[in-house]
mmCIF file of C-alpha atoms and ligand atoms in Angstrom:
data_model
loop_
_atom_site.group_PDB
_atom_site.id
_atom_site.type_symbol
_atom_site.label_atom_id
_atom_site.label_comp_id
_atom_site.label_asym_id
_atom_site.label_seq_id
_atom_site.Cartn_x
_atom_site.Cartn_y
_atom_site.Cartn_z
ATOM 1 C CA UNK M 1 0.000 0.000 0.000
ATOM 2 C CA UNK M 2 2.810 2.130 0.526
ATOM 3 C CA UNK M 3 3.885 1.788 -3.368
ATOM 4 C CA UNK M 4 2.279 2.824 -6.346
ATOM 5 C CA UNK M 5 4.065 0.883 -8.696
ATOM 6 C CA UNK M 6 3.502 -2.587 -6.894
ATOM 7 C CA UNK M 7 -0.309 -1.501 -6.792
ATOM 8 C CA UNK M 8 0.016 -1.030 -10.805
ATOM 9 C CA UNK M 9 1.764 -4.506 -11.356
ATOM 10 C CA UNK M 10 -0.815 -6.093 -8.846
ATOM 11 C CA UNK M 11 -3.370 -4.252 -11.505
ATOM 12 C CA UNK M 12 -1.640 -5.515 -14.666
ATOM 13 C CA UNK M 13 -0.976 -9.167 -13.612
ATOM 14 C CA UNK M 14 -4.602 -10.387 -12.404
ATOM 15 C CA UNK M 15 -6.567 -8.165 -14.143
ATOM 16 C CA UNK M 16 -9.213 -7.598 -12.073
ATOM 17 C CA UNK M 17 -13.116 -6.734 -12.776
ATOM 18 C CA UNK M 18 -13.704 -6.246 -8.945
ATOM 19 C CA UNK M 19 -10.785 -5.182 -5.874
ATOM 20 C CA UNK M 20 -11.665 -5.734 -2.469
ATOM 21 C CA UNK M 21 -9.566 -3.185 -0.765
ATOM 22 C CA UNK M 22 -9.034 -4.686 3.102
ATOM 23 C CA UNK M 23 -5.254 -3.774 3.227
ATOM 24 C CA UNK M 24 -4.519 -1.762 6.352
ATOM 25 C CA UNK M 25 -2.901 -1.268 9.570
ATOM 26 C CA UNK M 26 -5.662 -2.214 10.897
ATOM 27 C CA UNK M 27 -5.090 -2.602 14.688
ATOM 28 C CA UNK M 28 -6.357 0.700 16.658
ATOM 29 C CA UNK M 29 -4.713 -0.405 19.606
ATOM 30 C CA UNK M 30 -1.159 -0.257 17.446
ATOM 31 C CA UNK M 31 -2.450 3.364 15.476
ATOM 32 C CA UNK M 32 -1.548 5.145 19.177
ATOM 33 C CA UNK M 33 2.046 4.302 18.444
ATOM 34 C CA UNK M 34 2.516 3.887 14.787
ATOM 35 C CA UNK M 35 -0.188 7.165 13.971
ATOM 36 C CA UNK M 36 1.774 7.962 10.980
ATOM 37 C CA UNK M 37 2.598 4.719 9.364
ATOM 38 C CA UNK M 38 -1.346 3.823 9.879
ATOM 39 C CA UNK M 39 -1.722 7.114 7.927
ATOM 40 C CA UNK M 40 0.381 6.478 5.187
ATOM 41 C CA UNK M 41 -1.227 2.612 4.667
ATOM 42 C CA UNK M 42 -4.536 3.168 5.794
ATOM 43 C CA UNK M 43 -5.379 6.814 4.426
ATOM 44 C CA UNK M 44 -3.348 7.292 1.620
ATOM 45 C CA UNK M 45 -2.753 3.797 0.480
ATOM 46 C CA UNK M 46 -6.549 3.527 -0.705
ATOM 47 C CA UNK M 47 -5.961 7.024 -2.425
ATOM 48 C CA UNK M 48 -3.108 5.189 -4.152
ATOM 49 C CA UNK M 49 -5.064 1.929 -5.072
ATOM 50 C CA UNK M 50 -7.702 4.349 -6.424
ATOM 51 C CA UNK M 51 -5.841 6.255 -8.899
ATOM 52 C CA UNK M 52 -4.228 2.963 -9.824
ATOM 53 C CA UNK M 53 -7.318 1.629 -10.814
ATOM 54 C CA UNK M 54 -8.471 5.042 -12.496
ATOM 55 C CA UNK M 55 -5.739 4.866 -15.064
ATOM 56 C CA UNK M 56 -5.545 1.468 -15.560
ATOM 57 C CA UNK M 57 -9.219 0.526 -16.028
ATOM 58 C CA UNK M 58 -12.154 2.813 -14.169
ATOM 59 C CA UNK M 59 -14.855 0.377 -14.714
ATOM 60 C CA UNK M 60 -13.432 -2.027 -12.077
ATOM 61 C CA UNK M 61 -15.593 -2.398 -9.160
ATOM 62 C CA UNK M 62 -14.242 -1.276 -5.998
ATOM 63 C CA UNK M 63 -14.759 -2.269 -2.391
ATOM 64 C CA UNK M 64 -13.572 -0.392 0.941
ATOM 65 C CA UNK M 65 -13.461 -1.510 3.801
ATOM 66 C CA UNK M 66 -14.858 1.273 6.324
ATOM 67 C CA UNK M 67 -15.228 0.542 10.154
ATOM 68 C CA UNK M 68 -17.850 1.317 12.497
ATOM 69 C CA UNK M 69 -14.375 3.016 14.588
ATOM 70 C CA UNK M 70 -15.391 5.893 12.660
ATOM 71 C CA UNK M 71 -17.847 6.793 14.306
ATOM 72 C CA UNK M 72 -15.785 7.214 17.706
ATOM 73 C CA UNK M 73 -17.813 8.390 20.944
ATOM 74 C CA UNK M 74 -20.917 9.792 18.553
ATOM 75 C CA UNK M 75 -23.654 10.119 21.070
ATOM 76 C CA UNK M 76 -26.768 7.947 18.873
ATOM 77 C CA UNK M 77 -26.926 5.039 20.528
ATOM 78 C CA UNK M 78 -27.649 3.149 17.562
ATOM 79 C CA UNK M 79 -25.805 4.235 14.008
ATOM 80 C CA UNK M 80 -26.459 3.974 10.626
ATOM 81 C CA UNK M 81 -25.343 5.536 7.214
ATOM 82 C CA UNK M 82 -26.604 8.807 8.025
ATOM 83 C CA UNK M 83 -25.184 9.151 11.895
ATOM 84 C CA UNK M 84 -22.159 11.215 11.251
ATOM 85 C CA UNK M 85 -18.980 10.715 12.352
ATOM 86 C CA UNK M 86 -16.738 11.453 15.424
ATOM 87 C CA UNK M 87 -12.996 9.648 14.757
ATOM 88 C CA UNK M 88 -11.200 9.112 17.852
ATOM 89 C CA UNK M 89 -8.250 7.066 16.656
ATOM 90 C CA UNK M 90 -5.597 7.340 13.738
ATOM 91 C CA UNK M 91 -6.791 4.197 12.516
ATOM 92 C CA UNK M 92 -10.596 5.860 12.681
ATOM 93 C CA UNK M 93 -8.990 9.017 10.882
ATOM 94 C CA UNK M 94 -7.626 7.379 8.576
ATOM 95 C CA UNK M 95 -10.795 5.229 8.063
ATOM 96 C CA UNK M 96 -12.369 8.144 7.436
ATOM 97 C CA UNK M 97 -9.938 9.963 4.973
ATOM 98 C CA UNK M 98 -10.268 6.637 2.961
ATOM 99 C CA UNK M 99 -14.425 6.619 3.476
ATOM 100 C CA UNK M 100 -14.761 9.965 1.844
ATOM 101 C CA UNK M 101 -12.101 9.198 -0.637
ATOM 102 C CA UNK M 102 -14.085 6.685 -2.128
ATOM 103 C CA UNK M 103 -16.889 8.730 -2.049
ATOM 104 C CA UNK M 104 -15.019 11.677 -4.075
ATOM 105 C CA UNK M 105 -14.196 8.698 -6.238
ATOM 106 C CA UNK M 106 -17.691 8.166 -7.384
ATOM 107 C CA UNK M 107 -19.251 11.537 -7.591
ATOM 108 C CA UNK M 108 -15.940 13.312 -9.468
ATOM 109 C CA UNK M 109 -15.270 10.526 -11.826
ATOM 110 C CA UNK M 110 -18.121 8.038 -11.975
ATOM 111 C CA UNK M 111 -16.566 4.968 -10.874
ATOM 112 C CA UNK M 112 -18.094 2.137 -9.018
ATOM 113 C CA UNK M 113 -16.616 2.618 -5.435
ATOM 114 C CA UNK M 114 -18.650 1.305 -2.437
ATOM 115 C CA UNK M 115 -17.967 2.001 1.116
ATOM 116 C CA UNK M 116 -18.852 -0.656 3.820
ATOM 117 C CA UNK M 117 -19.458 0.153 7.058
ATOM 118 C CA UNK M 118 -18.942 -2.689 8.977
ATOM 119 C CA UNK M 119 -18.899 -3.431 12.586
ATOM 120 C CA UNK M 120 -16.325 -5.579 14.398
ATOM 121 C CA UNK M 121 -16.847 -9.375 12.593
ATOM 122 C CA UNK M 122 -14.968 -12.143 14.069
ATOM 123 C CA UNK M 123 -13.954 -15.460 13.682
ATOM 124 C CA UNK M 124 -11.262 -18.209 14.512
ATOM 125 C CA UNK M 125 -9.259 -16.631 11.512
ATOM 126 C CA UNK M 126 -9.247 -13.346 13.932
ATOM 127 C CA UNK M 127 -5.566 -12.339 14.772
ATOM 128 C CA UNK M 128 -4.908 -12.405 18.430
ATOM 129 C CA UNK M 129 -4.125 -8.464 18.774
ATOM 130 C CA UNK M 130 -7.945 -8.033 18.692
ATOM 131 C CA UNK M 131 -10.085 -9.174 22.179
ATOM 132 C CA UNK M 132 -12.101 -11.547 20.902
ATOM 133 C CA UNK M 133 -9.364 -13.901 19.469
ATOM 134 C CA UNK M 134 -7.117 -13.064 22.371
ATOM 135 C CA UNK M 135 -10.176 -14.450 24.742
ATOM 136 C CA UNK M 136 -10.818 -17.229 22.820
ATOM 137 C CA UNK M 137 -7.240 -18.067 22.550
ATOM 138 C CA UNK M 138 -6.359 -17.632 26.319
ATOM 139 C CA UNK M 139 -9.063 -19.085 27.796
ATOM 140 C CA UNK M 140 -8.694 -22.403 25.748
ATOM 141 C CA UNK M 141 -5.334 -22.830 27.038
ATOM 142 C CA UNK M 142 -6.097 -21.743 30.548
ATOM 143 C CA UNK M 143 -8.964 -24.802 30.158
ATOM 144 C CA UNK M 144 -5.970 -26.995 29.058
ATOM 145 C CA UNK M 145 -3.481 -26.283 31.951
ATOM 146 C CA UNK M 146 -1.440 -24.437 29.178
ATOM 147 C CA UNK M 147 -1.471 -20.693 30.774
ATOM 148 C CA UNK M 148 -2.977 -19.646 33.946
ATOM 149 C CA UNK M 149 -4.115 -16.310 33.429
ATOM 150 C CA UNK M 150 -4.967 -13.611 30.665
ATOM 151 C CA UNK M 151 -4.557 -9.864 31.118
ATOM 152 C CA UNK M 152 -6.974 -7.449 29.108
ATOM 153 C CA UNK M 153 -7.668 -4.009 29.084
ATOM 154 C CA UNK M 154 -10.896 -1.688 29.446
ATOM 155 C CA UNK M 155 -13.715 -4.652 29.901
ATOM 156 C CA UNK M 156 -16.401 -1.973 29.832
ATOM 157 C CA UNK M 157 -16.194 -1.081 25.965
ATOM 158 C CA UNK M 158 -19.142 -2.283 24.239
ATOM 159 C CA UNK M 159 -19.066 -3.468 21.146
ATOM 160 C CA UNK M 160 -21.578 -4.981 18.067
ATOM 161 C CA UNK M 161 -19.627 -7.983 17.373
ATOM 162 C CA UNK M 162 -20.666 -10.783 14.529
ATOM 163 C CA UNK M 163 -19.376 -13.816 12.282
ATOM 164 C CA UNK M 164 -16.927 -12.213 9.642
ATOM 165 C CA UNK M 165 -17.995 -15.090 7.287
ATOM 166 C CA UNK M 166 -21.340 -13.774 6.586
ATOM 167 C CA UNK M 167 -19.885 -10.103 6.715
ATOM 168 C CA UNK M 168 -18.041 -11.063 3.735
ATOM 169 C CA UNK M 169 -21.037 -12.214 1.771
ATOM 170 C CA UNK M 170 -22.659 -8.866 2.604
ATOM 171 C CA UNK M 171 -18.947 -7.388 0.824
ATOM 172 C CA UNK M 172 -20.486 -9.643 -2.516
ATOM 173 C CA UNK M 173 -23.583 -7.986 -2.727
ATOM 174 C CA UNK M 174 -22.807 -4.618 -2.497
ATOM 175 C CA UNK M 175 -20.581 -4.879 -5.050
ATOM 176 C CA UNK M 176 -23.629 -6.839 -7.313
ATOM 177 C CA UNK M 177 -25.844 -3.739 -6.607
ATOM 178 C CA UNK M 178 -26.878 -1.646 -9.697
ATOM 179 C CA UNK M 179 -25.546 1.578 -8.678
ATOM 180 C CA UNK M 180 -22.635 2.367 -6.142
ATOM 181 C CA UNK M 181 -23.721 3.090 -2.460
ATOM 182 C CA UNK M 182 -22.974 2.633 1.233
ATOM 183 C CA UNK M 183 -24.054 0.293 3.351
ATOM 184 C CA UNK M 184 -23.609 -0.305 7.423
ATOM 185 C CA UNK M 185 -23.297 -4.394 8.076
ATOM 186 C CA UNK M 186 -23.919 -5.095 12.000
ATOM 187 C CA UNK M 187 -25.950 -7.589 14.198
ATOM 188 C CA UNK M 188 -28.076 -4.537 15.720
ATOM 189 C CA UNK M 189 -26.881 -6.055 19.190
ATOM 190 C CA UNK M 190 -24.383 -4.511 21.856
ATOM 191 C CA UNK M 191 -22.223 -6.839 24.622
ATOM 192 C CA UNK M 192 -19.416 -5.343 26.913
ATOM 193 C CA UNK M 193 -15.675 -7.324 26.744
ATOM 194 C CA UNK M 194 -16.613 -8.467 30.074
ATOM 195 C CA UNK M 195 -20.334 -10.419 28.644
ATOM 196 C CA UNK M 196 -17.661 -11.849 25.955
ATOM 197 C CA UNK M 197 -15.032 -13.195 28.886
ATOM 198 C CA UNK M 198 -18.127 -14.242 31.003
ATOM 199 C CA UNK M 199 -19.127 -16.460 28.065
ATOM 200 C CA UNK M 200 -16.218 -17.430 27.372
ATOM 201 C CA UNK M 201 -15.147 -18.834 30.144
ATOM 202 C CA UNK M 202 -18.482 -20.362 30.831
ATOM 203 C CA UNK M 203 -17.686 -22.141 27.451
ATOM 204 C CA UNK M 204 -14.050 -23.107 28.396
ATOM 205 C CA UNK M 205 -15.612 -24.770 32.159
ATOM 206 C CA UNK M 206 -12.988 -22.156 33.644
ATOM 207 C CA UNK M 207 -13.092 -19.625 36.205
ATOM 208 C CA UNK M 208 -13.401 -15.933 35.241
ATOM 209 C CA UNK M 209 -11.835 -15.159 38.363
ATOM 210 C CA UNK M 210 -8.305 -16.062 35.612
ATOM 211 C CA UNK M 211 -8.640 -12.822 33.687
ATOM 212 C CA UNK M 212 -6.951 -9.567 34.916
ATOM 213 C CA UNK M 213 -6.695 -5.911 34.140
ATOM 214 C CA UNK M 214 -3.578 -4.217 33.398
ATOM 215 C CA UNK M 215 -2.261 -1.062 31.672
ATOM 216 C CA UNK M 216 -0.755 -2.129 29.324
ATOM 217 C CA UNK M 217 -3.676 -3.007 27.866
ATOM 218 C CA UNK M 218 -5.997 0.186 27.575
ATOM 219 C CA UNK M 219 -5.475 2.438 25.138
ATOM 220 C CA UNK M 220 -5.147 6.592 25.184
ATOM 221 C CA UNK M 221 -8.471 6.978 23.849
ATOM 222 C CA UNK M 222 -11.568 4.053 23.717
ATOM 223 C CA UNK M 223 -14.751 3.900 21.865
ATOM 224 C CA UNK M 224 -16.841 3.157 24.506
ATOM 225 C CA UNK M 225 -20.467 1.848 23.038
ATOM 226 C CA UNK M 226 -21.048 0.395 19.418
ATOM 227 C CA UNK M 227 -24.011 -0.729 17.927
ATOM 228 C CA UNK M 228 -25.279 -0.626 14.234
ATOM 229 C CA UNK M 229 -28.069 -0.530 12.160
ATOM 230 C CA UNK M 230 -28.055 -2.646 9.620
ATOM 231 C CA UNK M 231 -32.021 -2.186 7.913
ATOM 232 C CA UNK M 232 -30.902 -0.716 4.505
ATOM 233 C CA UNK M 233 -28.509 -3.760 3.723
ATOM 234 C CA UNK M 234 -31.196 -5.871 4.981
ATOM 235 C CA UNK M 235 -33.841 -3.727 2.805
ATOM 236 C CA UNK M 236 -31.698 -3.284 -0.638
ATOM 237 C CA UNK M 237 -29.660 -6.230 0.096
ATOM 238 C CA UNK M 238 -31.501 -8.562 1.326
ATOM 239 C CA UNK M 239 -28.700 -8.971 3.983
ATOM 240 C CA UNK M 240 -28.979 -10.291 7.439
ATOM 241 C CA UNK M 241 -26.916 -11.147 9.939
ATOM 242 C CA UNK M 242 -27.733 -14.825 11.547
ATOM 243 C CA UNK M 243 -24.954 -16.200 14.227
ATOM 244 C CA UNK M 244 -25.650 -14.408 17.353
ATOM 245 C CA UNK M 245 -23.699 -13.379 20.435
ATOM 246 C CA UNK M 246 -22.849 -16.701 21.884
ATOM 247 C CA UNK M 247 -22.639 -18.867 19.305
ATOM 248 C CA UNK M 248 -19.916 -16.796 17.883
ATOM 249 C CA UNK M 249 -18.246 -17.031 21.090
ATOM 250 C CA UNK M 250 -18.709 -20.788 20.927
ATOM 251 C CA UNK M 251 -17.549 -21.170 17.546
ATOM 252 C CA UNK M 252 -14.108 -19.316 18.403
ATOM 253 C CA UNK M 253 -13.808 -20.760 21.877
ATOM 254 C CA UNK M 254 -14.239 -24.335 20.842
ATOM 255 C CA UNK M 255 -11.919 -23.975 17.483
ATOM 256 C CA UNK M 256 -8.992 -22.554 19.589
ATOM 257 C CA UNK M 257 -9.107 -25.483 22.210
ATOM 258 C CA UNK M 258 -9.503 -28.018 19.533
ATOM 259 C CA UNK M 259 -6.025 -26.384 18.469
ATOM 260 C CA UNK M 260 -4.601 -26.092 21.213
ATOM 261 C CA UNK M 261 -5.781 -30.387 21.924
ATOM 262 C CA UNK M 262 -3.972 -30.783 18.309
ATOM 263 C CA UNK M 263 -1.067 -29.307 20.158
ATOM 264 C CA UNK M 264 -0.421 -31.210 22.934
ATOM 265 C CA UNK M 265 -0.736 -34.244 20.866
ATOM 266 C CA UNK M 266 2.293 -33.097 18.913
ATOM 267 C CA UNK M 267 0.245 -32.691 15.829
ATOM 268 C CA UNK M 268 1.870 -30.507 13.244
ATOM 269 C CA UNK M 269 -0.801 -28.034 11.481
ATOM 270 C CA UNK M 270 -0.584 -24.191 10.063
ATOM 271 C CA UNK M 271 -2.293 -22.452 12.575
ATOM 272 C CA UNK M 272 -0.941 -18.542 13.301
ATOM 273 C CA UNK M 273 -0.050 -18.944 16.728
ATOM 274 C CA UNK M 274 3.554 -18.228 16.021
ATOM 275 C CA UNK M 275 2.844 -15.177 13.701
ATOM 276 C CA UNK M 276 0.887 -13.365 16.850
ATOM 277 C CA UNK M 277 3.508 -12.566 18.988
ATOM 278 C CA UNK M 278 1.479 -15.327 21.362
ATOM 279 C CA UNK M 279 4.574 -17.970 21.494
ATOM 280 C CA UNK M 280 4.743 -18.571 25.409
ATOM 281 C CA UNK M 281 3.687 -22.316 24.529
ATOM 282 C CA UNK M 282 5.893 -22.786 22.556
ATOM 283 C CA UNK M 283 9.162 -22.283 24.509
HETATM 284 P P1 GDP A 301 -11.673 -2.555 17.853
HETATM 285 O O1 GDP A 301 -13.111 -2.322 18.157
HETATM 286 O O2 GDP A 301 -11.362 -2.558 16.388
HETATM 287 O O3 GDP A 301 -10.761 -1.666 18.600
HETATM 288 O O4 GDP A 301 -11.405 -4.093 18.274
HETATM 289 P P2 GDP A 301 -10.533 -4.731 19.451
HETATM 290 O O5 GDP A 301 -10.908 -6.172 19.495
HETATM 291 O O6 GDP A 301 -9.090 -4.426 19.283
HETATM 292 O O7 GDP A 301 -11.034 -3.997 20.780
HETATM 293 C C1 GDP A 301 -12.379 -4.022 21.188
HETATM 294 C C2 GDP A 301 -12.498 -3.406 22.571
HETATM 295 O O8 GDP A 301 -11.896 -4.279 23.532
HETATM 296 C C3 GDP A 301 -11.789 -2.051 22.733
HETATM 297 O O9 GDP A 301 -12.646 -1.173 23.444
HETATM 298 C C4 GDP A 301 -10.564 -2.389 23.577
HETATM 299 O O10 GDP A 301 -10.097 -1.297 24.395
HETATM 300 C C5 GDP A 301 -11.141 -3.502 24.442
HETATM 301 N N1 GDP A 301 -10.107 -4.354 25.065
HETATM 302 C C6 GDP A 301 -10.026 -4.683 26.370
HETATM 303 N N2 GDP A 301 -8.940 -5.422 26.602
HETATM 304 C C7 GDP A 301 -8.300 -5.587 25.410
HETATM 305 C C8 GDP A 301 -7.108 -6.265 25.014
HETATM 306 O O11 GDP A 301 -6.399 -6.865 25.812
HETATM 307 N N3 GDP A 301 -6.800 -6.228 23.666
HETATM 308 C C9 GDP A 301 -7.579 -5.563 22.771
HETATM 309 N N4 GDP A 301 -7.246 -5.584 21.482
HETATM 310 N N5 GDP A 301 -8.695 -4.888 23.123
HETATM 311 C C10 GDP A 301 -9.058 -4.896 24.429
#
């Protein structure tokens, strides 16, 4: 993202007729300390994908990948496309330089360039920087004798969380609509950290008495309260979200301790343990 020419060979070798654009820094937690570089990949890489794609061929479809972060601390409790927003991150910033971007995009040269809004979506494929995954991941090896405890941040944040798979199928159709538009993709359904670790553990059979707060852990600035409205994807695109609250936390729980059980039996198997900085098992 941070080259223009690599973006242009991308372009010429596959020859695309639609470009999902997810590449990002896309860690808030890390935008704190790396508020530039985030900038640079986040913001102005989608500028650079953009005009890429404008001289190259500007009837490819284009998708970006917005985030419900943008809307920071924005007072409606529930938001859709209309709520506007209130950034309180680089990553959100630069979320937002990219959202409106896109939308420039479309009105100044006509290209089809949709913007989706989409609320956290998780899944065992989640790296562990984000607290879902980490949960998942910890408790599952707390439930295994593995680790004993698991240190988070701010447990009060709330957040819309759902199952990334179906997320990704509401990507597909806004890219099928007739004419480019926005859309927000969320479950319409709000749960602190701590409902998540509650569950979680309940899942697991462990104590939550195992998880503790540190410092380390909480960021500068938090988005305290998310929860979206997804009715015009569900009106225009017939999309809907269907795994709720704790079956996604089932799903993740009970995939990370079957791979963690794979583990311990000395079974070999790609799995990105090693790649998230989580290697205390392993040593
Ligand atoms: P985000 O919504 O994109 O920032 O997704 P995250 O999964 O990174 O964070 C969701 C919420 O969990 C935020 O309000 C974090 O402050 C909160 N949180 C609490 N403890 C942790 C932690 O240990 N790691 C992360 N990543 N987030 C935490």
């Amino acid at each position: 993202m941070l080259d223009s020419a690599s973006i242009s060979g991308a372009l010429q070798k596959s020859q695309p007729k639609e470009i999902y654009h997810l590449a990002a820094q896309s860690f808030v937690g890390a935008s704190f300390d790396q508020p530039l570089y985030t900038a640079n990949v986040t913001a102005v890489g989608t500028i650079r994908m953009l005009d890429e794609i404008k001289k190259f061929d500007d009837k490819i479809k284009f998708y970006q990948a917005s985030s419900s972060e943008m809307y920071g601390n924005q007072k409606s409790i529930v938001k859709n496309e209309k709520t506007p927003f209130e950034p309180a991150s680089p990553y959100a910033i630069a979320k937002l330089y990219s959202h409106w971007t896109v939308n420039m995009y479309r009105q100044a040269y006509g290209m089809f360039a949709v913007s989706g809004i989409l609320f956290n979506h998780e899944s065992p494929l989640r790296g562990m920087e984000f607290v879902t995954r980490k949960i998942s991941n910890g408790v599952a090896k707390i439930s295994l004798g593995i680790s004993k405890n698991l240190k988070l941040g701010n447990l009060m944040a709330k957040r819309d969380w759902g199952y990334a798979p179906e997320y990704v199928e509401g990507m597909r159709k806004m890219i099928q609509q007739p004419k480019p538009d926005d859309f927000v993709l969320a479950t319409n359904d709000t749960h602190s950290v701590k409902d998540f670790v509650i569950e979680a553990c309940n899942i697991a059979g462990i104590s939550s008495k195992c998880i503790s707060i540190s410092k380390e852990n909480q960021r500068p600035n938090d988005v305290q309260h998310l929860k979206g409205d997804y009715s015009k994807a569900e009106k225009k695109l017939g999309w809907k979200p269907k795994t709720k609250f704790k079956k996604l936390i089932k799903i993740m729980v009970e995939e990370d301790i079957s791979r963690w059980e794979r583990w311990q039996k000395k079974e070999f198997f790609p799995w990105d343990a090693f790649t998230s900085g989580d290697d205390s098992a392993f040593k």
